[in-house]
Amino acid sequence: MKDGFIKVATASPEIRVADCAYNAGQIVSAMQEASSKGAKLLVLPELCLTGYTCGDLFLQRALLDGALLALAQILRQTAQLEMITVIGLPIRSQGQLYNCAAVLYQGQLLGLVPKSHLPNYGEFYEQRHFSPAPEENRTFQWEGHEVPFGSKLLFRCNQLPEFTLGVEICEDLWVPIPPSGPLALAGATVICNPSASDETIGKAAYRRQLLCAHSAQLVCAYLYADAGEGESTTDMVFSGHCLIAENGTLLAQAQPFAPRLLLTEIDVQRLEGERRRLTSFGSEPAGYTVLPFDMRLSQTQLTREVSSFPFVPQDGPSRDARCESILAMQAAGLQKRLRHTAAHTAVIGISGGLDSTLALLVTCRAFDQLGRPRGEIIAVTMPGFGTTGRTYRNAQALCQRLEITLLEVNIASAVTGHFADIGQDPDLRDVTYENAQARERTQILMDIANQRQGLVIGTGDLSELALGWATYNGDHMSMYAVNTSIPKTLVRHLVAYAASQAGEALRSVLQDVLDTPVSPELLPAAQGQIVQKTEELVGPYALHDFFLYYAIRWAFPPAKVYRLARYAFAGAYDGKTILHWLRTFYRRFFAQQFKRSCLPDGPKVGSVTLSPRGDWRMPSDACAALWLDELERLTPQ
């Protein structure tokens, strides 16, 4: 439960219709198994103590009394389990019968939640036996004390308030305004749904789609436990299709007709933080009762997928579709700017590296869609002190294959003259030596754009902006920056996707660009080879993009980012290496905000962007002490 991670489970135990004692034994076994595997929350199916398909047996006192006796048996036998369990059973209250979910914890019945919406169509006849939940909460007499009873109950952990449960039952999910909506507004981050949804063709896919969409709409975790083996097949078949989703993502599911204990972890701190960011959960509805419980905070062993490349889909078709969408958005943004400014040309500094290659590909796409000849695109290659033959040749070949105009301006003499003007020793390879080259290149691009009534297209990417790996008023500046919200790990995949769509001649050039080490090429080459490799200086972009995603998009504290990084990069980087570069990330991110405070326009294409006009407003003088101090207290693992 530390860091907001909670091991949760659903199960669909084999039952016997109307055999409450047997079903209680099956439920106890499922509870013990889930608890032994670290679960702190278990959801079981609707009416699983009796069976959902009892029909008119629900009118029999013997069945109803048997269910209560079985519930008492379960409470006694599981009193030692530190795990919330949600179990379905019928409950008589004030002369009516309700389809209820009992919420159990350490031998106590915390509350009873009756079903609000009773299906009475097709194969369902629940209104024949049950009454819908009353409008307001009340109490139920249980073994000499009053138990909260109603659909407006919330169960909240004192030690981790973000862990707040709400319960709705089966049909409640499928109606136009589910009870889970107000429950979420009242503070529930986890919705539990004991269900008995019979299986028909296509229903599993629809159920999965509905569940994921609902969890996204409510920014919640959703645990859905479906009835399965043992229910009567008189007119219905049940598959035990259990699912667990979190904020639109399916974390785990049991395949229909292959029921099993389903285990994963949810992150309630992530959910609470996202709700805070969205500001859509500020108006709490009245009439909801919060029932607190105590649960020790312990370390949760992670098994859920944490991708080491959070900006890049892992499966090929999804990745290709994402790449196509991003390229389309980049091109659309540039098209609008070109039309609005009536620019005659687009001017791009082309280095033979990944970022400028992507910007050039986007610009070509924009011109194609505008119906303008690619010859109006002016690529400028500006060899300097560190330019290698490989990148120089790639820049030339790329322009030739794309049929755009290529200009060459060697900056060596201009920069050497500038060194003389300012008294810079040309043999001193310091920051002035490097940045003077970057600023000279930007000046050339701006002036060529002025000459030809054009726009300078920026090439810098999101990862460089996060780290401040850009020369202020050098490559940091442009008239429209098409890569501004593309992280470096994604830039590589976008270029690779473009290569896969290109003809053989262009593909070979793009492939060599992909194989070239990332470098600003501001220091002289050694035997014609790149000596200045960015990732050796600021750290692996795979790590920095991971840090950026979790530290900025999700606002996780440094210790949690470190924990996730160790989990995601296990076997690739050790804890000491990750911690070293994480310190670098925070130090540079805070120190370099002044560069992001005056960024040029550029299209937002993902959930993370650092535009000072949009998603990221941070004072340039903010101090990193709190974040760095937290990292200093960590021990590399």
PDB file of N, CA and C in Angstrom, residues 301-389:
ATOM      1  N   GLN A 301       4.120  -5.731  -3.505  1.00  0.00           N
ATOM      2  CA  GLN A 301       4.952  -6.248  -4.588  1.00  0.00           C
ATOM      3  C   GLN A 301       4.252  -5.999  -5.918  1.00  0.00           C
ATOM      4  N   LEU A 302       4.945  -5.353  -6.831  1.00  0.00           N
ATOM      5  CA  LEU A 302       4.336  -4.985  -8.110  1.00  0.00           C
ATOM      6  C   LEU A 302       4.401  -6.131  -9.107  1.00  0.00           C
ATOM      7  N   THR A 303       3.297  -6.336  -9.784  1.00  0.00           N
ATOM      8  CA  THR A 303       3.242  -7.286 -10.906  1.00  0.00           C
ATOM      9  C   THR A 303       2.631  -6.636 -12.142  1.00  0.00           C
ATOM     10  N   ARG A 304       1.969  -5.488 -11.968  1.00  0.00           N
ATOM     11  CA  ARG A 304       1.329  -4.819 -13.093  1.00  0.00           C
ATOM     12  C   ARG A 304       2.387  -4.324 -14.069  1.00  0.00           C
ATOM     13  N   GLU A 305       1.989  -4.185 -15.307  1.00  0.00           N
ATOM     14  CA  GLU A 305       2.935  -3.746 -16.320  1.00  0.00           C
ATOM     15  C   GLU A 305       3.284  -2.275 -16.126  1.00  0.00           C
ATOM     16  N   VAL A 306       4.560  -1.984 -16.088  1.00  0.00           N
ATOM     17  CA  VAL A 306       5.053  -0.612 -16.091  1.00  0.00           C
ATOM     18  C   VAL A 306       6.046  -0.531 -17.241  1.00  0.00           C
ATOM     19  N   SER A 307       5.640   0.049 -18.329  1.00  0.00           N
ATOM     20  CA  SER A 307       6.475   0.080 -19.525  1.00  0.00           C
ATOM     21  C   SER A 307       7.681   0.991 -19.309  1.00  0.00           C
ATOM     22  N   SER A 308       8.839   0.551 -19.750  1.00  0.00           N
ATOM     23  CA  SER A 308      10.026   1.394 -19.687  1.00  0.00           C
ATOM     24  C   SER A 308       9.981   2.496 -20.745  1.00  0.00           C
ATOM     25  N   PHE A 309       9.035   2.400 -21.679  1.00  0.00           N
ATOM     26  CA  PHE A 309       8.862   3.429 -22.708  1.00  0.00           C
ATOM     27  C   PHE A 309       7.407   3.903 -22.687  1.00  0.00           C
ATOM     28  N   PRO A 310       7.045   4.718 -21.694  1.00  0.00           N
ATOM     29  CA  PRO A 310       5.633   5.086 -21.518  1.00  0.00           C
ATOM     30  C   PRO A 310       5.048   5.906 -22.653  1.00  0.00           C
ATOM     31  N   PHE A 311       5.898   6.544 -23.462  1.00  0.00           N
ATOM     32  CA  PHE A 311       5.383   7.345 -24.575  1.00  0.00           C
ATOM     33  C   PHE A 311       5.190   6.526 -25.849  1.00  0.00           C
ATOM     34  N   VAL A 312       5.615   5.266 -25.826  1.00  0.00           N
ATOM     35  CA  VAL A 312       5.636   4.469 -27.056  1.00  0.00           C
ATOM     36  C   VAL A 312       4.818   3.192 -26.870  1.00  0.00           C
ATOM     37  N   PRO A 313       3.737   2.988 -27.610  1.00  0.00           N
ATOM     38  CA  PRO A 313       2.999   1.719 -27.532  1.00  0.00           C
ATOM     39  C   PRO A 313       3.909   0.545 -27.864  1.00  0.00           C
ATOM     40  N   GLN A 314       3.705  -0.564 -27.158  1.00  0.00           N
ATOM     41  CA  GLN A 314       4.619  -1.682 -27.307  1.00  0.00           C
ATOM     42  C   GLN A 314       4.279  -2.602 -28.480  1.00  0.00           C
ATOM     43  N   ASP A 315       3.006  -2.716 -28.835  1.00  0.00           N
ATOM     44  CA  ASP A 315       2.676  -3.603 -29.949  1.00  0.00           C
ATOM     45  C   ASP A 315       2.735  -2.830 -31.262  1.00  0.00           C
ATOM     46  N   GLY A 316       3.180  -3.528 -32.310  1.00  0.00           N
ATOM     47  CA  GLY A 316       3.434  -2.896 -33.591  1.00  0.00           C
ATOM     48  C   GLY A 316       2.273  -2.131 -34.192  1.00  0.00           C
ATOM     49  N   PRO A 317       1.090  -2.745 -34.335  1.00  0.00           N
ATOM     50  CA  PRO A 317      -0.037  -2.023 -34.951  1.00  0.00           C
ATOM     51  C   PRO A 317      -0.420  -0.760 -34.189  1.00  0.00           C
ATOM     52  N   SER A 318      -0.458  -0.831 -32.861  1.00  0.00           N
ATOM     53  CA  SER A 318      -0.802   0.356 -32.074  1.00  0.00           C
ATOM     54  C   SER A 318       0.261   1.430 -32.223  1.00  0.00           C
ATOM     55  N   ARG A 319       1.527   1.002 -32.241  1.00  0.00           N
ATOM     56  CA  ARG A 319       2.615   1.966 -32.396  1.00  0.00           C
ATOM     57  C   ARG A 319       2.537   2.655 -33.755  1.00  0.00           C
ATOM     58  N   ASP A 320       2.281   1.898 -34.804  1.00  0.00           N
ATOM     59  CA  ASP A 320       2.177   2.491 -36.139  1.00  0.00           C
ATOM     60  C   ASP A 320       1.007   3.470 -36.212  1.00  0.00           C
ATOM     61  N   ALA A 321      -0.120   3.086 -35.616  1.00  0.00           N
ATOM     62  CA  ALA A 321      -1.288   3.974 -35.628  1.00  0.00           C
ATOM     63  C   ALA A 321      -0.992   5.250 -34.849  1.00  0.00           C
ATOM     64  N   ARG A 322      -0.294   5.117 -33.720  1.00  0.00           N
ATOM     65  CA  ARG A 322       0.077   6.295 -32.936  1.00  0.00           C
ATOM     66  C   ARG A 322       1.009   7.202 -33.733  1.00  0.00           C
ATOM     67  N   CYS A 323       1.989   6.604 -34.384  1.00  0.00           N
ATOM     68  CA  CYS A 323       2.933   7.395 -35.179  1.00  0.00           C
ATOM     69  C   CYS A 323       2.215   8.155 -36.294  1.00  0.00           C
ATOM     70  N   GLU A 324       1.305   7.487 -36.976  1.00  0.00           N
ATOM     71  CA  GLU A 324       0.560   8.144 -38.051  1.00  0.00           C
ATOM     72  C   GLU A 324      -0.256   9.311 -37.514  1.00  0.00           C
ATOM     73  N   SER A 325      -0.895   9.132 -36.369  1.00  0.00           N
ATOM     74  CA  SER A 325      -1.695  10.207 -35.773  1.00  0.00           C
ATOM     75  C   SER A 325      -0.820  11.397 -35.389  1.00  0.00           C
ATOM     76  N   ILE A 326       0.340  11.125 -34.820  1.00  0.00           N
ATOM     77  CA  ILE A 326       1.227  12.212 -34.393  1.00  0.00           C
ATOM     78  C   ILE A 326       1.738  12.997 -35.595  1.00  0.00           C
ATOM     79  N   LEU A 327       2.190  12.290 -36.612  1.00  0.00           N
ATOM     80  CA  LEU A 327       2.660  12.978 -37.813  1.00  0.00           C
ATOM     81  C   LEU A 327       1.551  13.832 -38.427  1.00  0.00           C
ATOM     82  N   ALA A 328       0.327  13.312 -38.391  1.00  0.00           N
ATOM     83  CA  ALA A 328      -0.811  14.072 -38.935  1.00  0.00           C
ATOM     84  C   ALA A 328      -1.051  15.340 -38.120  1.00  0.00           C
ATOM     85  N   MET A 329      -0.948  15.244 -36.791  1.00  0.00           N
ATOM     86  CA  MET A 329      -1.157  16.423 -35.939  1.00  0.00           C
ATOM     87  C   MET A 329      -0.050  17.450 -36.138  1.00  0.00           C
ATOM     88  N   GLN A 330       1.199  16.973 -36.205  1.00  0.00           N
ATOM     89  CA  GLN A 330       2.305  17.904 -36.436  1.00  0.00           C
ATOM     90  C   GLN A 330       2.118  18.639 -37.763  1.00  0.00           C
ATOM     91  N   ALA A 331       1.795  17.900 -38.790  1.00  0.00           N
ATOM     92  CA  ALA A 331       1.628  18.505 -40.108  1.00  0.00           C
ATOM     93  C   ALA A 331       0.448  19.473 -40.140  1.00  0.00           C
ATOM     94  N   ALA A 332      -0.641  19.119 -39.444  1.00  0.00           N
ATOM     95  CA  ALA A 332      -1.819  19.991 -39.424  1.00  0.00           C
ATOM     96  C   ALA A 332      -1.506  21.314 -38.734  1.00  0.00           C
ATOM     97  N   GLY A 333      -0.760  21.249 -37.629  1.00  0.00           N
ATOM     98  CA  GLY A 333      -0.378  22.477 -36.948  1.00  0.00           C
ATOM     99  C   GLY A 333       0.487  23.366 -37.823  1.00  0.00           C
ATOM    100  N   LEU A 334       1.433  22.755 -38.520  1.00  0.00           N
ATOM    101  CA  LEU A 334       2.313  23.531 -39.395  1.00  0.00           C
ATOM    102  C   LEU A 334       1.538  24.101 -40.584  1.00  0.00           C
ATOM    103  N   GLN A 335       0.616  23.334 -41.128  1.00  0.00           N
ATOM    104  CA  GLN A 335      -0.201  23.839 -42.236  1.00  0.00           C
ATOM    105  C   GLN A 335      -0.918  25.133 -41.845  1.00  0.00           C
ATOM    106  N   LYS A 336      -1.532  25.118 -40.659  1.00  0.00           N
ATOM    107  CA  LYS A 336      -2.252  26.303 -40.197  1.00  0.00           C
ATOM    108  C   LYS A 336      -1.327  27.502 -40.091  1.00  0.00           C
ATOM    109  N   ARG A 337      -0.128  27.293 -39.539  1.00  0.00           N
ATOM    110  CA  ARG A 337       0.796  28.413 -39.383  1.00  0.00           C
ATOM    111  C   ARG A 337       1.278  28.928 -40.743  1.00  0.00           C
ATOM    112  N   LEU A 338       1.534  28.020 -41.663  1.00  0.00           N
ATOM    113  CA  LEU A 338       1.968  28.436 -43.006  1.00  0.00           C
ATOM    114  C   LEU A 338       0.879  29.233 -43.716  1.00  0.00           C
ATOM    115  N   ARG A 339      -0.382  28.768 -43.602  1.00  0.00           N
ATOM    116  CA  ARG A 339      -1.482  29.492 -44.252  1.00  0.00           C
ATOM    117  C   ARG A 339      -1.675  30.867 -43.622  1.00  0.00           C
ATOM    118  N   HIS A 340      -1.643  30.891 -42.295  1.00  0.00           N
ATOM    119  CA  HIS A 340      -1.929  32.140 -41.592  1.00  0.00           C
ATOM    120  C   HIS A 340      -0.876  33.209 -41.875  1.00  0.00           C
ATOM    121  N   THR A 341       0.375  32.817 -41.949  1.00  0.00           N
ATOM    122  CA  THR A 341       1.459  33.779 -42.174  1.00  0.00           C
ATOM    123  C   THR A 341       1.730  34.029 -43.645  1.00  0.00           C
ATOM    124  N   ALA A 342       1.085  33.255 -44.508  1.00  0.00           N
ATOM    125  CA  ALA A 342       1.332  33.346 -45.952  1.00  0.00           C
ATOM    126  C   ALA A 342       2.814  33.194 -46.272  1.00  0.00           C
ATOM    127  N   ALA A 343       3.476  32.322 -45.515  1.00  0.00           N
ATOM    128  CA  ALA A 343       4.913  32.117 -45.701  1.00  0.00           C
ATOM    129  C   ALA A 343       5.195  31.537 -47.079  1.00  0.00           C
ATOM    130  N   HIS A 344       6.216  32.059 -47.729  1.00  0.00           N
ATOM    131  CA  HIS A 344       6.600  31.556 -49.046  1.00  0.00           C
ATOM    132  C   HIS A 344       7.421  30.281 -48.938  1.00  0.00           C
ATOM    133  N   THR A 345       8.157  30.157 -47.862  1.00  0.00           N
ATOM    134  CA  THR A 345       9.038  29.007 -47.695  1.00  0.00           C
ATOM    135  C   THR A 345       9.015  28.529 -46.245  1.00  0.00           C
ATOM    136  N   ALA A 346       9.520  27.325 -46.042  1.00  0.00           N
ATOM    137  CA  ALA A 346       9.820  26.817 -44.702  1.00  0.00           C
ATOM    138  C   ALA A 346      11.317  26.552 -44.669  1.00  0.00           C
ATOM    139  N   VAL A 347      11.985  27.074 -43.652  1.00  0.00           N
ATOM    140  CA  VAL A 347      13.440  26.974 -43.554  1.00  0.00           C
ATOM    141  C   VAL A 347      13.799  26.082 -42.376  1.00  0.00           C
ATOM    142  N   ILE A 348      14.613  25.063 -42.632  1.00  0.00           N
ATOM    143  CA  ILE A 348      14.965  24.090 -41.596  1.00  0.00           C
ATOM    144  C   ILE A 348      16.468  23.869 -41.603  1.00  0.00           C
ATOM    145  N   GLY A 349      17.051  23.902 -40.414  1.00  0.00           N
ATOM    146  CA  GLY A 349      18.439  23.496 -40.288  1.00  0.00           C
ATOM    147  C   GLY A 349      18.510  21.980 -40.272  1.00  0.00           C
ATOM    148  N   ILE A 350      19.232  21.397 -41.215  1.00  0.00           N
ATOM    149  CA  ILE A 350      19.271  19.939 -41.345  1.00  0.00           C
ATOM    150  C   ILE A 350      20.681  19.449 -40.984  1.00  0.00           C
ATOM    151  N   SER A 351      20.745  18.587 -39.988  1.00  0.00           N
ATOM    152  CA  SER A 351      22.043  18.156 -39.470  1.00  0.00           C
ATOM    153  C   SER A 351      22.380  16.717 -39.821  1.00  0.00           C
ATOM    154  N   GLY A 352      21.384  15.960 -40.259  1.00  0.00           N
ATOM    155  CA  GLY A 352      21.589  14.527 -40.434  1.00  0.00           C
ATOM    156  C   GLY A 352      21.277  13.744 -39.183  1.00  0.00           C
ATOM    157  N   GLY A 353      20.736  14.445 -38.167  1.00  0.00           N
ATOM    158  CA  GLY A 353      20.334  13.790 -36.922  1.00  0.00           C
ATOM    159  C   GLY A 353      18.844  13.511 -36.894  1.00  0.00           C
ATOM    160  N   LEU A 354      18.398  12.867 -35.812  1.00  0.00           N
ATOM    161  CA  LEU A 354      17.010  12.419 -35.709  1.00  0.00           C
ATOM    162  C   LEU A 354      16.010  13.571 -35.692  1.00  0.00           C
ATOM    163  N   ASP A 355      16.242  14.583 -34.837  1.00  0.00           N
ATOM    164  CA  ASP A 355      15.243  15.631 -34.658  1.00  0.00           C
ATOM    165  C   ASP A 355      15.002  16.433 -35.934  1.00  0.00           C
ATOM    166  N   SER A 356      16.091  16.847 -36.596  1.00  0.00           N
ATOM    167  CA  SER A 356      15.908  17.628 -37.820  1.00  0.00           C
ATOM    168  C   SER A 356      15.316  16.778 -38.940  1.00  0.00           C
ATOM    169  N   THR A 357      15.622  15.483 -38.917  1.00  0.00           N
ATOM    170  CA  THR A 357      15.018  14.585 -39.908  1.00  0.00           C
ATOM    171  C   THR A 357      13.512  14.512 -39.713  1.00  0.00           C
ATOM    172  N   LEU A 358      13.072  14.357 -38.466  1.00  0.00           N
ATOM    173  CA  LEU A 358      11.632  14.309 -38.205  1.00  0.00           C
ATOM    174  C   LEU A 358      10.969  15.618 -38.608  1.00  0.00           C
ATOM    175  N   ALA A 359      11.569  16.743 -38.255  1.00  0.00           N
ATOM    176  CA  ALA A 359      10.976  18.034 -38.616  1.00  0.00           C
ATOM    177  C   ALA A 359      10.864  18.182 -40.126  1.00  0.00           C
ATOM    178  N   LEU A 360      11.862  17.705 -40.847  1.00  0.00           N
ATOM    179  CA  LEU A 360      11.819  17.790 -42.312  1.00  0.00           C
ATOM    180  C   LEU A 360      10.721  16.895 -42.885  1.00  0.00           C
ATOM    181  N   LEU A 361      10.569  15.695 -42.338  1.00  0.00           N
ATOM    182  CA  LEU A 361       9.509  14.798 -42.804  1.00  0.00           C
ATOM    183  C   LEU A 361       8.124  15.405 -42.566  1.00  0.00           C
ATOM    184  N   VAL A 362       7.950  16.034 -41.402  1.00  0.00           N
ATOM    185  CA  VAL A 362       6.673  16.683 -41.088  1.00  0.00           C
ATOM    186  C   VAL A 362       6.418  17.841 -42.047  1.00  0.00           C
ATOM    187  N   THR A 363       7.450  18.610 -42.332  1.00  0.00           N
ATOM    188  CA  THR A 363       7.288  19.752 -43.230  1.00  0.00           C
ATOM    189  C   THR A 363       6.926  19.291 -44.632  1.00  0.00           C
ATOM    190  N   CYS A 364       7.551  18.217 -45.089  1.00  0.00           N
ATOM    191  CA  CYS A 364       7.199  17.665 -46.405  1.00  0.00           C
ATOM    192  C   CYS A 364       5.741  17.239 -46.435  1.00  0.00           C
ATOM    193  N   ARG A 365       5.293  16.614 -45.376  1.00  0.00           N
ATOM    194  CA  ARG A 365       3.898  16.176 -45.316  1.00  0.00           C
ATOM    195  C   ARG A 365       2.967  17.383 -45.368  1.00  0.00           C
ATOM    196  N   ALA A 366       3.304  18.430 -44.622  1.00  0.00           N
ATOM    197  CA  ALA A 366       2.464  19.628 -44.615  1.00  0.00           C
ATOM    198  C   ALA A 366       2.391  20.262 -46.001  1.00  0.00           C
ATOM    199  N   PHE A 367       3.520  20.367 -46.670  1.00  0.00           N
ATOM    200  CA  PHE A 367       3.530  20.955 -48.024  1.00  0.00           C
ATOM    201  C   PHE A 367       2.748  20.088 -49.007  1.00  0.00           C
ATOM    202  N   ASP A 368       2.891  18.775 -48.877  1.00  0.00           N
ATOM    203  CA  ASP A 368       2.130  17.880 -49.760  1.00  0.00           C
ATOM    204  C   ASP A 368       0.633  18.091 -49.566  1.00  0.00           C
ATOM    205  N   GLN A 369       0.203  18.210 -48.334  1.00  0.00           N
ATOM    206  CA  GLN A 369      -1.219  18.356 -48.058  1.00  0.00           C
ATOM    207  C   GLN A 369      -1.744  19.727 -48.459  1.00  0.00           C
ATOM    208  N   LEU A 370      -0.849  20.711 -48.475  1.00  0.00           N
ATOM    209  CA  LEU A 370      -1.244  22.038 -48.949  1.00  0.00           C
ATOM    210  C   LEU A 370      -1.207  22.136 -50.466  1.00  0.00           C
ATOM    211  N   GLY A 371      -0.687  21.086 -51.113  1.00  0.00           N
ATOM    212  CA  GLY A 371      -0.569  21.108 -52.569  1.00  0.00           C
ATOM    213  C   GLY A 371       0.553  22.005 -53.053  1.00  0.00           C
ATOM    214  N   ARG A 372       1.550  22.223 -52.199  1.00  0.00           N
ATOM    215  CA  ARG A 372       2.663  23.091 -52.561  1.00  0.00           C
ATOM    216  C   ARG A 372       3.882  22.250 -52.914  1.00  0.00           C
ATOM    217  N   PRO A 373       4.706  22.714 -53.852  1.00  0.00           N
ATOM    218  CA  PRO A 373       5.883  21.930 -54.242  1.00  0.00           C
ATOM    219  C   PRO A 373       6.912  21.864 -53.112  1.00  0.00           C
ATOM    220  N   ARG A 374       7.535  20.698 -52.962  1.00  0.00           N
ATOM    221  CA  ARG A 374       8.541  20.539 -51.920  1.00  0.00           C
ATOM    222  C   ARG A 374       9.774  21.399 -52.159  1.00  0.00           C
ATOM    223  N   GLY A 375       9.966  21.849 -53.377  1.00  0.00           N
ATOM    224  CA  GLY A 375      11.103  22.719 -53.661  1.00  0.00           C
ATOM    225  C   GLY A 375      11.059  24.025 -52.892  1.00  0.00           C
ATOM    226  N   GLU A 376       9.859  24.382 -52.361  1.00  0.00           N
ATOM    227  CA  GLU A 376       9.743  25.601 -51.561  1.00  0.00           C
ATOM    228  C   GLU A 376      10.259  25.404 -50.136  1.00  0.00           C
ATOM    229  N   ILE A 377      10.562  24.180 -49.800  1.00  0.00           N
ATOM    230  CA  ILE A 377      11.182  23.907 -48.493  1.00  0.00           C
ATOM    231  C   ILE A 377      12.687  24.083 -48.647  1.00  0.00           C
ATOM    232  N   ILE A 378      13.274  24.896 -47.792  1.00  0.00           N
ATOM    233  CA  ILE A 378      14.707  25.156 -47.863  1.00  0.00           C
ATOM    234  C   ILE A 378      15.380  24.521 -46.648  1.00  0.00           C
ATOM    235  N   ALA A 379      16.152  23.494 -46.889  1.00  0.00           N
ATOM    236  CA  ALA A 379      16.943  22.870 -45.838  1.00  0.00           C
ATOM    237  C   ALA A 379      18.350  23.447 -45.898  1.00  0.00           C
ATOM    238  N   VAL A 380      18.856  23.823 -44.747  1.00  0.00           N
ATOM    239  CA  VAL A 380      20.178  24.443 -44.693  1.00  0.00           C
ATOM    240  C   VAL A 380      21.096  23.554 -43.868  1.00  0.00           C
ATOM    241  N   THR A 381      22.147  23.050 -44.509  1.00  0.00           N
ATOM    242  CA  THR A 381      23.145  22.298 -43.762  1.00  0.00           C
ATOM    243  C   THR A 381      24.295  23.250 -43.445  1.00  0.00           C
ATOM    244  N   MET A 382      24.731  23.254 -42.189  1.00  0.00           N
ATOM    245  CA  MET A 382      25.702  24.247 -41.725  1.00  0.00           C
ATOM    246  C   MET A 382      26.853  23.540 -41.034  1.00  0.00           C
ATOM    247  N   PRO A 383      27.728  22.914 -41.792  1.00  0.00           N
ATOM    248  CA  PRO A 383      28.844  22.200 -41.186  1.00  0.00           C
ATOM    249  C   PRO A 383      29.718  23.128 -40.347  1.00  0.00           C
ATOM    250  N   GLY A 384      30.166  22.573 -39.222  1.00  0.00           N
ATOM    251  CA  GLY A 384      31.009  23.352 -38.315  1.00  0.00           C
ATOM    252  C   GLY A 384      32.181  22.529 -37.843  1.00  0.00           C
ATOM    253  N   PHE A 385      32.670  22.848 -36.662  1.00  0.00           N
ATOM    254  CA  PHE A 385      33.894  22.226 -36.167  1.00  0.00           C
ATOM    255  C   PHE A 385      33.715  20.734 -35.873  1.00  0.00           C
ATOM    256  N   GLY A 386      32.487  20.313 -35.526  1.00  0.00           N
ATOM    257  CA  GLY A 386      32.292  18.922 -35.122  1.00  0.00           C
ATOM    258  C   GLY A 386      31.523  18.073 -36.119  1.00  0.00           C
ATOM    259  N   THR A 387      31.170  18.643 -37.263  1.00  0.00           N
ATOM    260  CA  THR A 387      30.378  17.907 -38.242  1.00  0.00           C
ATOM    261  C   THR A 387      31.180  16.730 -38.803  1.00  0.00           C
ATOM    262  N   THR A 388      30.563  15.566 -38.799  1.00  0.00           N
ATOM    263  CA  THR A 388      31.220  14.381 -39.346  1.00  0.00           C
ATOM    264  C   THR A 388      30.718  14.107 -40.754  1.00  0.00           C
ATOM    265  N   GLY A 389      31.523  13.350 -41.488  1.00  0.00           N
ATOM    266  CA  GLY A 389      31.137  13.008 -42.856  1.00  0.00           C
ATOM    267  C   GLY A 389      29.836  12.241 -42.913  1.00  0.00           C
TER     268      GLY A 389
END
